Coordinates of C-alpha atoms in Angstrom, one line a residue:
Chain A
M1 CA 179.9 246.2 113.3
A2 CA 182.7 243.8 113.0
S3 CA 182.0 241.2 115.2
S4 CA 185.5 238.7 115.9
S5 CA 183.3 236.0 116.4
T6 CA 184.4 233.0 114.7
S7 CA 181.6 232.3 111.5
S8 CA 178.8 229.1 112.2
S9 CA 178.7 228.7 109.1
G10 CA 180.3 225.7 108.3
L11 CA 181.7 226.5 104.9
T12 CA 185.3 226.2 104.2
F13 CA 187.4 228.4 102.3
K14 CA 190.3 227.5 100.7
L15 CA 191.9 230.3 98.9
H16 CA 195.1 230.5 96.3
P17 CA 197.9 232.4 96.3
L18 CA 197.5 234.2 93.1
V19 CA 194.8 236.0 94.7
I20 CA 196.8 238.1 97.4
V21 CA 199.4 238.5 95.1
N22 CA 196.5 240.0 92.8
I23 CA 195.3 242.6 95.9
S24 CA 198.9 242.8 97.0
D25 CA 199.9 243.2 93.9
H26 CA 197.0 246.3 93.4
Y27 CA 197.3 247.2 96.5
T28 CA 201.5 248.3 95.3
R29 CA 200.4 249.8 92.4
V30 CA 198.0 252.1 93.4
K31 CA 200.3 253.5 96.5
S32 CA 203.5 254.2 94.8
Q33 CA 200.8 255.9 91.3
M34 CA 199.9 258.1 93.6
Q35 CA 203.0 258.8 94.9
Q36 CA 204.8 260.3 92.0
P37 CA 202.2 262.5 91.6
S38 CA 202.3 263.8 95.4
N39 CA 206.4 264.2 95.1
N40 CA 205.9 266.1 91.4
S41 CA 203.2 268.8 92.3
N42 CA 204.1 270.4 95.7
S43 CA 200.7 272.3 95.7
N44 CA 198.8 269.6 94.2
S45 CA 196.9 269.3 97.5
I46 CA 193.9 266.7 96.6
S47 CA 196.6 264.1 96.1
I48 CA 198.5 264.4 99.0
S49 CA 195.0 264.4 100.7
N50 CA 193.9 261.3 99.1
S51 CA 197.2 259.0 99.6
N52 CA 196.3 259.7 103.3
S53 CA 192.8 259.2 103.8
N54 CA 191.8 256.7 101.0
D55 CA 193.9 253.9 100.0
R56 CA 192.0 251.2 100.4
V57 CA 192.0 249.5 97.1
Y58 CA 188.5 247.4 95.9
G59 CA 188.3 244.6 94.2
C60 CA 186.2 241.2 93.1
V61 CA 187.1 237.5 94.0
I62 CA 185.3 234.3 91.9
G63 CA 185.7 231.6 92.1
V64 CA 184.2 227.4 92.6
Q65 CA 181.4 227.4 95.3
R66 CA 181.4 222.7 95.5
G67 CA 179.4 222.2 98.6
R68 CA 180.5 223.8 101.5
T69 CA 183.7 224.2 100.0
V70 CA 184.1 227.2 98.5
E71 CA 187.6 227.9 96.3
I72 CA 189.3 231.4 95.6
F73 CA 190.5 231.1 92.4
N74 CA 190.8 235.0 91.1
S75 CA 190.4 238.3 91.6
F76 CA 190.3 241.3 90.0
E77 CA 190.2 245.5 91.0
L78 CA 187.3 247.6 90.6
L79 CA 187.0 251.3 91.4
Y80 CA 185.3 252.6 94.2
D81 CA 182.4 255.7 93.7
E82 CA 183.0 257.5 97.8
S83 CA 180.6 259.5 96.8
T84 CA 177.9 256.6 95.9
H85 CA 179.2 254.0 98.0
S86 CA 179.3 251.2 95.4
L87 CA 181.7 249.5 93.6
D88 CA 181.2 250.0 89.8
R89 CA 178.9 248.1 89.1
T90 CA 178.7 248.6 84.9
F91 CA 182.8 247.3 84.9
L92 CA 182.3 244.4 87.2
E93 CA 178.9 242.9 84.8
K94 CA 182.0 243.3 82.1
K95 CA 184.6 241.5 83.2
Q96 CA 181.5 238.9 84.4
E97 CA 181.5 238.6 81.3
L98 CA 184.3 237.9 80.2
Y99 CA 185.7 236.0 82.9
K100 CA 182.2 233.3 82.2
K101 CA 183.7 232.6 78.2
V102 CA 187.6 232.3 79.3
F103 CA 186.4 230.7 82.7
P104 CA 182.7 229.6 83.1
H105 CA 182.8 227.8 86.5
F106 CA 183.9 230.7 87.9
Y107 CA 181.3 232.3 90.0
I108 CA 181.1 236.2 91.7
L109 CA 181.9 234.9 95.1
G110 CA 182.9 238.3 97.3
W111 CA 185.2 241.3 97.2
Y112 CA 188.4 242.6 98.9
S113 CA 189.6 244.5 100.3
T114 CA 192.7 246.5 102.7
G115 CA 193.1 247.8 106.1
T116 CA 193.4 246.4 109.4
D117 CA 190.1 246.2 110.2
A118 CA 186.1 245.3 108.7
H119 CA 185.0 248.7 109.1
E120 CA 181.7 249.6 109.0
S121 CA 181.1 251.0 105.4
D122 CA 181.7 248.4 104.7
M123 CA 178.8 246.6 104.7
L124 CA 176.3 249.1 102.4
I125 CA 179.7 246.9 99.7
H126 CA 178.7 244.0 101.0
K127 CA 175.1 244.9 100.9
A128 CA 175.2 245.5 97.7
L129 CA 176.8 242.3 96.3
M130 CA 174.6 240.2 97.3
D131 CA 172.7 240.1 94.8
I132 CA 175.1 238.4 92.9
N133 CA 175.6 235.8 95.5
E134 CA 173.5 235.4 98.4
S135 CA 176.9 235.3 100.4
P136 CA 179.4 236.8 99.7
V137 CA 183.0 236.6 101.1
Y138 CA 184.7 239.7 101.9
V139 CA 188.7 239.0 102.1
L140 CA 190.7 242.1 104.0
L141 CA 194.0 242.4 103.8
N142 CA 196.3 244.4 106.2
P143 CA 198.9 245.8 104.5
S144 CA 200.9 247.0 107.2
I145 CA 203.8 245.0 108.3
N146 CA 204.4 243.1 111.2
H147 CA 207.3 241.7 111.1
A148 CA 206.6 239.6 114.8
Q149 CA 203.7 238.2 112.5
K150 CA 204.3 234.1 111.8
D151 CA 200.8 233.8 109.8
L152 CA 199.5 235.9 106.4
P153 CA 197.8 239.2 107.1
V154 CA 195.0 238.0 104.9
T155 CA 191.0 237.5 106.8
I156 CA 188.2 236.7 105.7
Y157 CA 184.7 237.8 106.5
E158 CA 181.1 235.9 106.0
S159 CA 177.8 237.7 107.4
E160 CA 175.3 237.1 109.8
L161 CA 171.6 237.8 110.3
H162 CA 172.5 238.7 113.9
V163 CA 169.9 239.8 116.1
I164 CA 171.4 243.3 118.1
D165 CA 168.7 245.2 120.0
G166 CA 165.5 243.4 118.4
N167 CA 166.7 244.3 115.3
P168 CA 167.9 241.9 112.5
Q169 CA 171.3 242.9 111.5
L170 CA 174.0 241.6 109.9
I171 CA 177.1 241.4 110.9
F172 CA 180.7 240.5 109.4
V173 CA 181.8 237.4 111.2
R174 CA 186.1 235.7 111.4
S175 CA 186.0 232.3 108.9
S176 CA 188.5 230.2 109.1
Y177 CA 190.3 229.4 105.7
T178 CA 193.7 227.6 104.6
I179 CA 195.4 227.9 100.8
E180 CA 195.9 225.6 98.8
T181 CA 197.9 226.0 95.7
V182 CA 198.0 224.9 91.7
E183 CA 200.7 223.2 90.7
A184 CA 202.0 225.8 88.8
E185 CA 201.0 228.0 91.5
R186 CA 203.5 226.2 94.0
I187 CA 206.5 226.7 91.4
S188 CA 206.6 230.3 91.6
V189 CA 206.0 231.0 95.3
D190 CA 208.9 228.8 95.4
H191 CA 210.8 230.8 93.1
V192 CA 209.6 234.2 94.5
A193 CA 211.0 232.5 97.9
H194 CA 213.8 231.5 96.7
L195 CA 215.2 234.8 95.4
K196 CA 219.0 236.2 94.5
P197 CA 219.4 240.0 94.6
S198 CA 219.3 240.1 90.8
D199 CA 220.9 243.5 91.4
G200 CA 224.3 241.8 92.1
G201 CA 224.0 239.6 89.8
S202 CA 228.5 238.6 89.7
A203 CA 229.3 236.2 90.8
A204 CA 230.2 236.7 94.5
T205 CA 227.7 238.2 95.8
Q206 CA 225.6 234.4 94.6
L207 CA 228.7 233.1 95.9
A208 CA 227.7 234.2 99.5
A209 CA 224.1 233.6 98.7
H210 CA 225.0 229.4 98.4
L211 CA 227.2 229.5 100.5
T212 CA 225.2 230.9 103.5
G213 CA 221.9 228.4 103.0
I214 CA 224.0 225.4 102.8
H215 CA 226.0 227.6 106.3
S216 CA 222.0 227.6 107.6
A217 CA 221.9 223.9 107.0
I218 CA 224.7 223.1 108.5
K219 CA 224.1 224.7 111.8
M220 CA 221.2 222.8 111.4
L221 CA 222.1 219.6 111.3
N222 CA 224.9 220.2 114.2
S223 CA 222.3 221.7 116.5
R224 CA 221.0 218.5 116.7
I225 CA 224.2 216.4 117.1
R226 CA 224.3 218.6 120.1
V227 CA 221.1 217.4 120.9
L228 CA 222.7 213.8 121.3
H229 CA 225.4 214.2 122.0
H230 CA 224.6 215.0 125.7
Y231 CA 221.9 213.6 125.7
L232 CA 224.6 209.7 125.2
L233 CA 226.4 212.2 127.6
A234 CA 223.9 212.3 130.2
M235 CA 222.8 208.0 129.7
Q236 CA 226.5 207.7 130.3
K237 CA 227.3 209.0 133.6
G238 CA 223.7 208.4 134.9
D239 CA 221.7 210.4 134.5
I240 CA 219.1 209.4 132.6
P241 CA 217.6 205.7 132.4
C242 CA 219.2 203.6 128.8
E243 CA 216.5 203.3 126.5
N244 CA 217.5 201.1 124.5
A245 CA 215.5 201.4 121.2
L246 CA 217.1 203.9 121.0
L247 CA 220.8 203.2 122.0
R248 CA 219.8 201.4 118.5
Q249 CA 218.8 203.8 116.9
V250 CA 221.8 205.9 117.4
S251 CA 224.6 203.1 116.9
S252 CA 222.5 202.5 113.8
L253 CA 222.8 206.0 112.5
L254 CA 225.8 206.5 113.5
R255 CA 227.2 203.8 111.2
R256 CA 226.2 205.2 108.0
L257 CA 229.2 207.2 108.8
P258 CA 231.5 208.5 106.8
A259 CA 228.4 208.6 103.7
I260 CA 231.0 208.0 100.8
E261 CA 234.3 207.0 100.7
S262 CA 234.7 204.6 97.9
E263 CA 237.5 204.4 95.6
K264 CA 235.1 205.5 92.8
F265 CA 233.5 208.2 94.3
Q266 CA 236.8 209.2 94.7
D267 CA 237.7 209.0 91.6
D268 CA 234.3 210.6 89.5
F269 CA 234.7 213.1 92.8
L270 CA 238.1 214.7 91.6
M271 CA 237.7 214.5 87.6
E272 CA 234.6 216.8 88.2
Y273 CA 236.9 219.1 90.2
N274 CA 239.9 219.0 87.6
D275 CA 237.2 219.7 85.2
T276 CA 235.9 222.9 86.7
L277 CA 239.3 223.7 87.7
L278 CA 240.0 223.7 83.9
I279 CA 237.3 225.2 82.4
T280 CA 238.0 228.1 84.6
Y281 CA 241.3 228.5 83.9
L282 CA 240.2 228.3 79.9
A283 CA 238.3 231.0 80.6
M284 CA 240.1 233.4 82.1
F285 CA 242.4 232.9 79.0
T286 CA 240.3 233.5 76.1
N287 CA 240.0 236.5 78.4
C288 CA 242.9 238.3 79.0
S289 CA 244.1 237.3 75.4
S290 CA 240.4 239.1 74.6
T291 CA 241.6 241.9 76.5
M292 CA 245.4 242.1 75.3
N293 CA 243.8 241.6 71.9
E294 CA 241.6 245.2 72.5
L295 CA 245.4 246.8 73.8
V296 CA 246.9 245.8 71.3
D297 CA 244.5 247.1 68.2
K298 CA 244.3 250.7 70.7
F299 CA 248.0 251.2 70.3
N300 CA 248.7 250.3 66.8
T301 CA 245.5 253.2 65.8
A302 CA 247.2 255.5 68.5
Y303 CA 250.7 256.1 67.6
D304 CA 250.5 254.9 63.4
R305 CA 252.0 257.1 62.1
H306 CA 251.8 256.0 58.0
S307 CA 247.9 256.6 57.4
R308 CA 247.3 259.3 59.5
R309 CA 247.6 261.0 56.9
G310 CA 245.7 260.9 53.9
G311 CA 242.7 259.0 55.1
R312 CA 244.0 255.3 54.3
T313 CA 243.8 253.4 57.4
A314 CA 244.6 250.6 57.8
F315 CA 240.9 249.1 59.9
M316 CA 240.4 245.3 60.4
Chain B
M1 CA 212.6 204.3 112.7
D2 CA 210.3 201.6 111.3
I3 CA 212.5 198.6 112.6
E4 CA 212.5 200.1 116.0
Q5 CA 208.4 200.7 115.7
K6 CA 208.0 197.2 114.6
Q7 CA 209.9 196.3 117.4
A8 CA 208.0 198.3 120.6
D9 CA 205.5 196.1 121.2
L10 CA 207.5 192.7 121.1
I11 CA 210.4 193.7 122.7
D12 CA 207.3 195.2 125.5
Q13 CA 205.4 191.8 125.4
F14 CA 208.5 190.0 126.3
V15 CA 209.2 191.5 129.1
K16 CA 205.5 191.5 130.2
Q17 CA 205.5 187.4 130.3
A18 CA 209.4 187.0 131.5
S19 CA 208.9 189.4 134.8
S20 CA 206.2 187.2 135.2
L21 CA 207.9 183.5 134.9
H22 CA 210.9 181.8 136.7
G23 CA 213.4 178.7 136.5
S24 CA 212.7 177.0 133.5
A25 CA 209.5 178.2 131.7
L26 CA 211.5 180.8 131.2
A27 CA 213.4 178.0 128.7
P28 CA 210.6 178.3 126.1
L29 CA 210.4 181.6 125.9
V30 CA 213.2 182.5 125.2
A31 CA 213.5 180.1 122.3
D32 CA 210.2 181.9 121.1
A33 CA 212.3 184.7 121.1
T34 CA 214.5 184.2 119.3
S35 CA 212.6 182.4 116.6
H36 CA 210.7 185.1 116.4
P37 CA 210.0 187.1 112.8
S38 CA 210.9 190.4 113.4
L39 CA 212.6 190.5 116.3
F40 CA 215.9 191.3 116.9
A41 CA 216.7 193.6 120.0
F42 CA 217.0 191.3 122.9
S43 CA 218.1 193.8 125.9
E44 CA 215.2 194.8 126.8
I45 CA 214.6 190.6 128.0
L46 CA 217.8 190.4 129.3
S47 CA 217.6 192.5 132.0
V48 CA 214.8 191.3 133.6
P49 CA 215.6 190.5 136.3
S50 CA 214.0 186.9 136.3
V51 CA 216.2 186.5 133.0
L52 CA 218.9 187.5 134.8
Q53 CA 218.8 185.0 137.8
L54 CA 219.4 182.0 135.1
G55 CA 222.7 182.9 135.0
G56 CA 224.5 180.5 136.7
T57 CA 221.5 177.8 137.8
E58 CA 221.3 174.8 135.3
N59 CA 219.8 177.1 132.9
S60 CA 221.9 179.4 132.4
V61 CA 222.3 177.7 128.7
Y62 CA 219.1 180.0 128.8
L63 CA 220.9 183.1 129.2
D64 CA 224.3 182.2 127.5
V65 CA 221.5 182.0 124.4
L66 CA 219.8 185.2 124.4
R67 CA 223.4 186.7 125.3
L68 CA 224.5 185.2 121.9
F69 CA 222.2 186.8 119.5
A70 CA 222.2 189.9 121.7
H71 CA 225.8 190.3 120.3
G72 CA 226.5 187.0 118.9
T73 CA 227.7 186.0 115.6
W74 CA 227.1 182.5 113.7
S75 CA 230.6 181.8 113.8
D76 CA 230.5 182.8 118.2
Y77 CA 227.8 179.8 117.6
K78 CA 229.7 177.4 116.0
S79 CA 233.2 177.5 117.8
N80 CA 230.8 177.3 121.3
A81 CA 228.0 174.6 120.0
G82 CA 229.4 172.8 122.6
R83 CA 228.1 174.6 125.5
L84 CA 224.6 175.6 123.5
P85 CA 221.3 174.3 122.8
Q86 CA 221.2 172.8 119.3
L87 CA 218.5 175.5 117.5
V88 CA 216.0 174.8 115.6
P89 CA 215.8 176.2 111.8
E90 CA 214.6 179.6 112.0
Q91 CA 216.9 180.4 115.2
V92 CA 219.6 180.0 112.8
L93 CA 218.1 182.2 110.2
K94 CA 218.3 185.4 112.8
L95 CA 221.6 184.7 114.0
K96 CA 222.4 185.0 111.0
Q97 CA 221.0 188.3 109.5
L98 CA 222.2 189.3 112.9
T99 CA 225.2 188.5 112.0
V100 CA 224.9 190.4 109.2
L101 CA 223.6 193.5 111.0
T102 CA 227.4 192.8 113.1
L103 CA 229.5 193.2 109.7
A104 CA 228.1 195.8 108.8
E105 CA 228.8 197.5 111.9
T106 CA 233.1 197.9 110.6
N107 CA 232.3 198.2 106.9
K108 CA 230.2 199.4 105.4
V109 CA 231.5 197.6 102.1
L110 CA 231.6 193.5 102.6
P111 CA 232.8 190.9 99.7
Y112 CA 231.5 188.0 99.0
D113 CA 234.1 185.6 100.4
Q114 CA 233.5 187.1 104.1
L115 CA 229.4 187.0 103.8
M116 CA 230.0 183.6 102.4
Q117 CA 232.5 182.5 105.1
E118 CA 230.5 183.9 107.8
L119 CA 227.5 183.1 107.2
D120 CA 228.4 179.0 105.9
V121 CA 226.9 179.7 102.3
M122 CA 228.6 177.1 99.9
N123 CA 227.6 179.7 96.7
V124 CA 227.2 183.3 95.6
R125 CA 223.4 182.5 94.6
E126 CA 222.6 181.7 97.6
L127 CA 224.0 184.1 99.5
E128 CA 222.5 187.0 97.5
D129 CA 219.2 185.5 98.4
F130 CA 219.2 185.5 101.4
L131 CA 220.1 188.7 101.3
I132 CA 217.6 189.9 99.9
N133 CA 214.3 187.7 100.9
E134 CA 215.9 187.5 104.7
C135 CA 217.9 191.1 105.4
M136 CA 216.3 193.5 102.3
Y137 CA 213.0 192.8 102.6
A138 CA 213.3 192.6 106.8
G139 CA 214.2 196.2 106.5
I140 CA 217.2 195.8 108.7
V141 CA 219.9 196.8 106.5
R142 CA 219.4 199.4 102.8
G143 CA 222.2 198.6 100.2
K144 CA 223.6 197.6 96.8
L145 CA 225.0 194.5 96.0
D146 CA 227.6 195.2 92.8
Q147 CA 228.4 191.5 91.2
L148 CA 231.0 193.0 88.8
R149 CA 233.3 193.8 92.2
R150 CA 231.3 190.2 93.9
C151 CA 230.7 193.0 97.2
F152 CA 227.9 194.8 98.9
E153 CA 227.4 198.0 100.1
V154 CA 225.5 198.9 103.5
Q155 CA 223.7 201.9 103.1
F156 CA 221.3 201.2 106.4
A157 CA 221.8 198.4 109.1
A158 CA 219.2 198.6 112.1
G159 CA 221.0 198.7 115.0
R160 CA 222.5 196.1 117.2
D161 CA 221.5 195.3 120.7
L162 CA 224.8 197.7 122.7
R163 CA 227.3 196.0 124.2
P164 CA 229.1 198.2 127.3
G165 CA 231.7 199.7 126.0
Q166 CA 230.3 200.6 123.1
L167 CA 228.7 203.7 124.3
G168 CA 231.9 205.1 124.8
S169 CA 233.0 204.9 120.7
M170 CA 229.3 205.8 119.9
I171 CA 230.0 209.1 122.0
Q172 CA 233.4 209.6 120.6
T173 CA 232.3 209.3 117.2
L174 CA 229.7 212.4 117.6
S175 CA 232.0 214.6 119.5
N176 CA 234.6 213.9 116.0
W177 CA 231.4 214.3 113.9
L178 CA 230.6 217.7 115.7
A179 CA 234.4 219.1 116.0
T180 CA 233.8 218.3 112.0
S181 CA 231.2 220.0 111.1
D182 CA 231.9 223.2 113.0
N183 CA 234.9 223.0 111.7
L184 CA 233.0 223.4 107.9
L185 CA 230.7 226.3 109.5
I186 CA 234.1 228.0 110.6
S187 CA 236.1 227.8 106.7
I188 CA 231.9 228.7 104.9
Q189 CA 232.0 232.0 106.6
E190 CA 235.7 232.4 106.4
K191 CA 234.7 231.6 102.4
I192 CA 231.5 234.2 102.0
K193 CA 233.7 236.4 104.1
W194 CA 236.4 236.1 101.1
A195 CA 234.0 236.1 98.2
D196 CA 232.3 240.0 100.0
S197 CA 236.3 241.0 100.6
M198 CA 236.9 240.4 97.3
S199 CA 233.8 242.3 95.8
E200 CA 234.8 245.1 97.2
L201 CA 238.5 245.2 96.1
D202 CA 236.8 244.6 92.4
K203 CA 234.9 247.8 92.5
K204 CA 237.2 249.9 94.5
H205 CA 239.0 249.2 91.7
R206 CA 236.5 249.2 88.9
K207 CA 235.5 252.9 90.7
E208 CA 239.3 253.8 90.5
V209 CA 240.5 253.4 86.9
E210 CA 237.1 254.7 85.9
D211 CA 237.9 257.4 88.5
R212 CA 241.7 258.2 86.4
V213 CA 239.2 257.9 82.9
E214 CA 237.4 260.6 84.2
D215 CA 240.1 262.5 84.6
V216 CA 242.0 262.1 81.5
K217 CA 238.7 262.9 79.4
K218 CA 238.9 266.0 81.6
S219 CA 242.2 267.0 81.3
I220 CA 241.9 266.5 77.6
S221 CA 239.2 269.1 76.8
L222 CA 241.0 271.4 78.8
K223 CA 243.7 271.4 76.3
K224 CA 241.6 271.5 73.3
L225 CA 240.3 274.9 75.0
Q226 CA 244.2 275.5 75.3
T227 CA 245.5 274.7 71.7
V228 CA 244.8 276.8 68.6
S229 CA 241.0 276.7 67.4
R230 CA 241.7 274.7 64.5
P231 CA 239.3 271.0 63.4
T232 CA 242.5 268.9 63.9
L233 CA 245.1 269.3 66.0
T234 CA 248.6 268.9 65.9
S235 CA 250.5 265.8 66.1
E236 CA 252.8 266.5 68.6
G237 CA 249.2 266.6 70.8
M238 CA 247.8 264.0 69.2
R239 CA 250.1 261.9 70.7
R240 CA 250.8 263.6 73.4
S241 CA 246.4 263.3 74.6
T242 CA 246.7 259.4 73.6
L243 CA 249.6 258.6 75.0
N244 CA 247.0 259.7 78.3
L245 CA 244.4 257.8 76.7
V246 CA 246.4 254.1 76.5
E247 CA 248.2 254.9 79.7

């Protein structure tokens, strides 16, 4: 009974990227662990059916609620008991105690799961959590990869009491959220986004990746200058009325070229260039001489006539 | 940029005033516009029809003043001082500021001597004060003052009103810029391809060497099986096999 109406509670939700990474990591781990046994034991139909039907993972989200702002900082995993349709309560309480010791301000704000849409059975879990937090939130991550989709596949649901067919029932309503980052989170997300290919640790792939970055940046600049060029051409032909303010700005922009030309820059640049070349040359030298040394050692060991017998070998 | 934003309202205001006035009533307007501390653009006012009508009449001096402020410099004023009306100190200041902008058009590095000559300033201290207080704090130029080499490096200068021929040269500059960046893009792509092909060659070479090592190892083990089952190899056999290894 998940409706797609928007929430009217007026709460603003702030989600930290750590939570999203945690949920996706949990899902990936469970999925990859379930793949392994089904590969090894082909006759084990139970594990295969497990990986087909129930690949949802569950857990709890914790954070701080200040007034009308709900900020979700962290999350941890929970086991879902199929038979009773409930989450492992004792484990949850134990985890809550442990987290309270480290983060005294964090409360259990709700729970998370993966899937494409909210299900009816989720309401049972939701109600079960309502004795810890009177209005828990439900964070849903959609693990299917959709390349056309631009925004995050994470939705936050709240529960609202609506009157349907005469009986008041709890239904899920969507809420909007914003992503909030602490400085440390921003640095790590930035780092992940700029990952160079790690197995191609060779210089060539790193060089190619770097050059590709520069290439795309220059391409963007190029397209924008092209637009300016067209605009000025049209203005010259008379298609567009002259707009002096813009022309003044373009002329001041063009006067900034060439960007750096002074003599001092040339000197510094050439010096640095020469230093780099020199060091590369030196490194090559060292490499070659060490290879030569090894070759000579092998040669000597192979062709050494004198100390083959008698056990005395000339080793360095 | 912010200068243009600051000027936009002023320009609108003056244009409205100018279109409602005629003839000699425009004289105080011109004086106002040219002495206003944050107005550096006059081509909009110049294109108002009632202003253009001033040319040829007895009030054409005001049109000339406006044109001077739009395109000219302080030395232009000095050489034509006879024909133009006397300028009040604010106008003199503004004209000097506009002179700095014009100088910045041609060179990026302006020597102090040239600046002192153009601006009629006697010593370096006054020049630097003028540059710092009037030009940089007004936001029309940004740059670095190099006292050791006695020059002023301009990093950014606001645009002056365009002369009619300047549009063509601007378009030329833009097309040159485009051509250069296109060439740069092509050369970067070539470099990327070169890097990839070099790494391919390197991998192939490595693989070849390893294959040969494998072959030689196999041939040695075959030879080992063939020779007599003695714990040590004969000297000939050892030399032959190690010869292959060293190769």
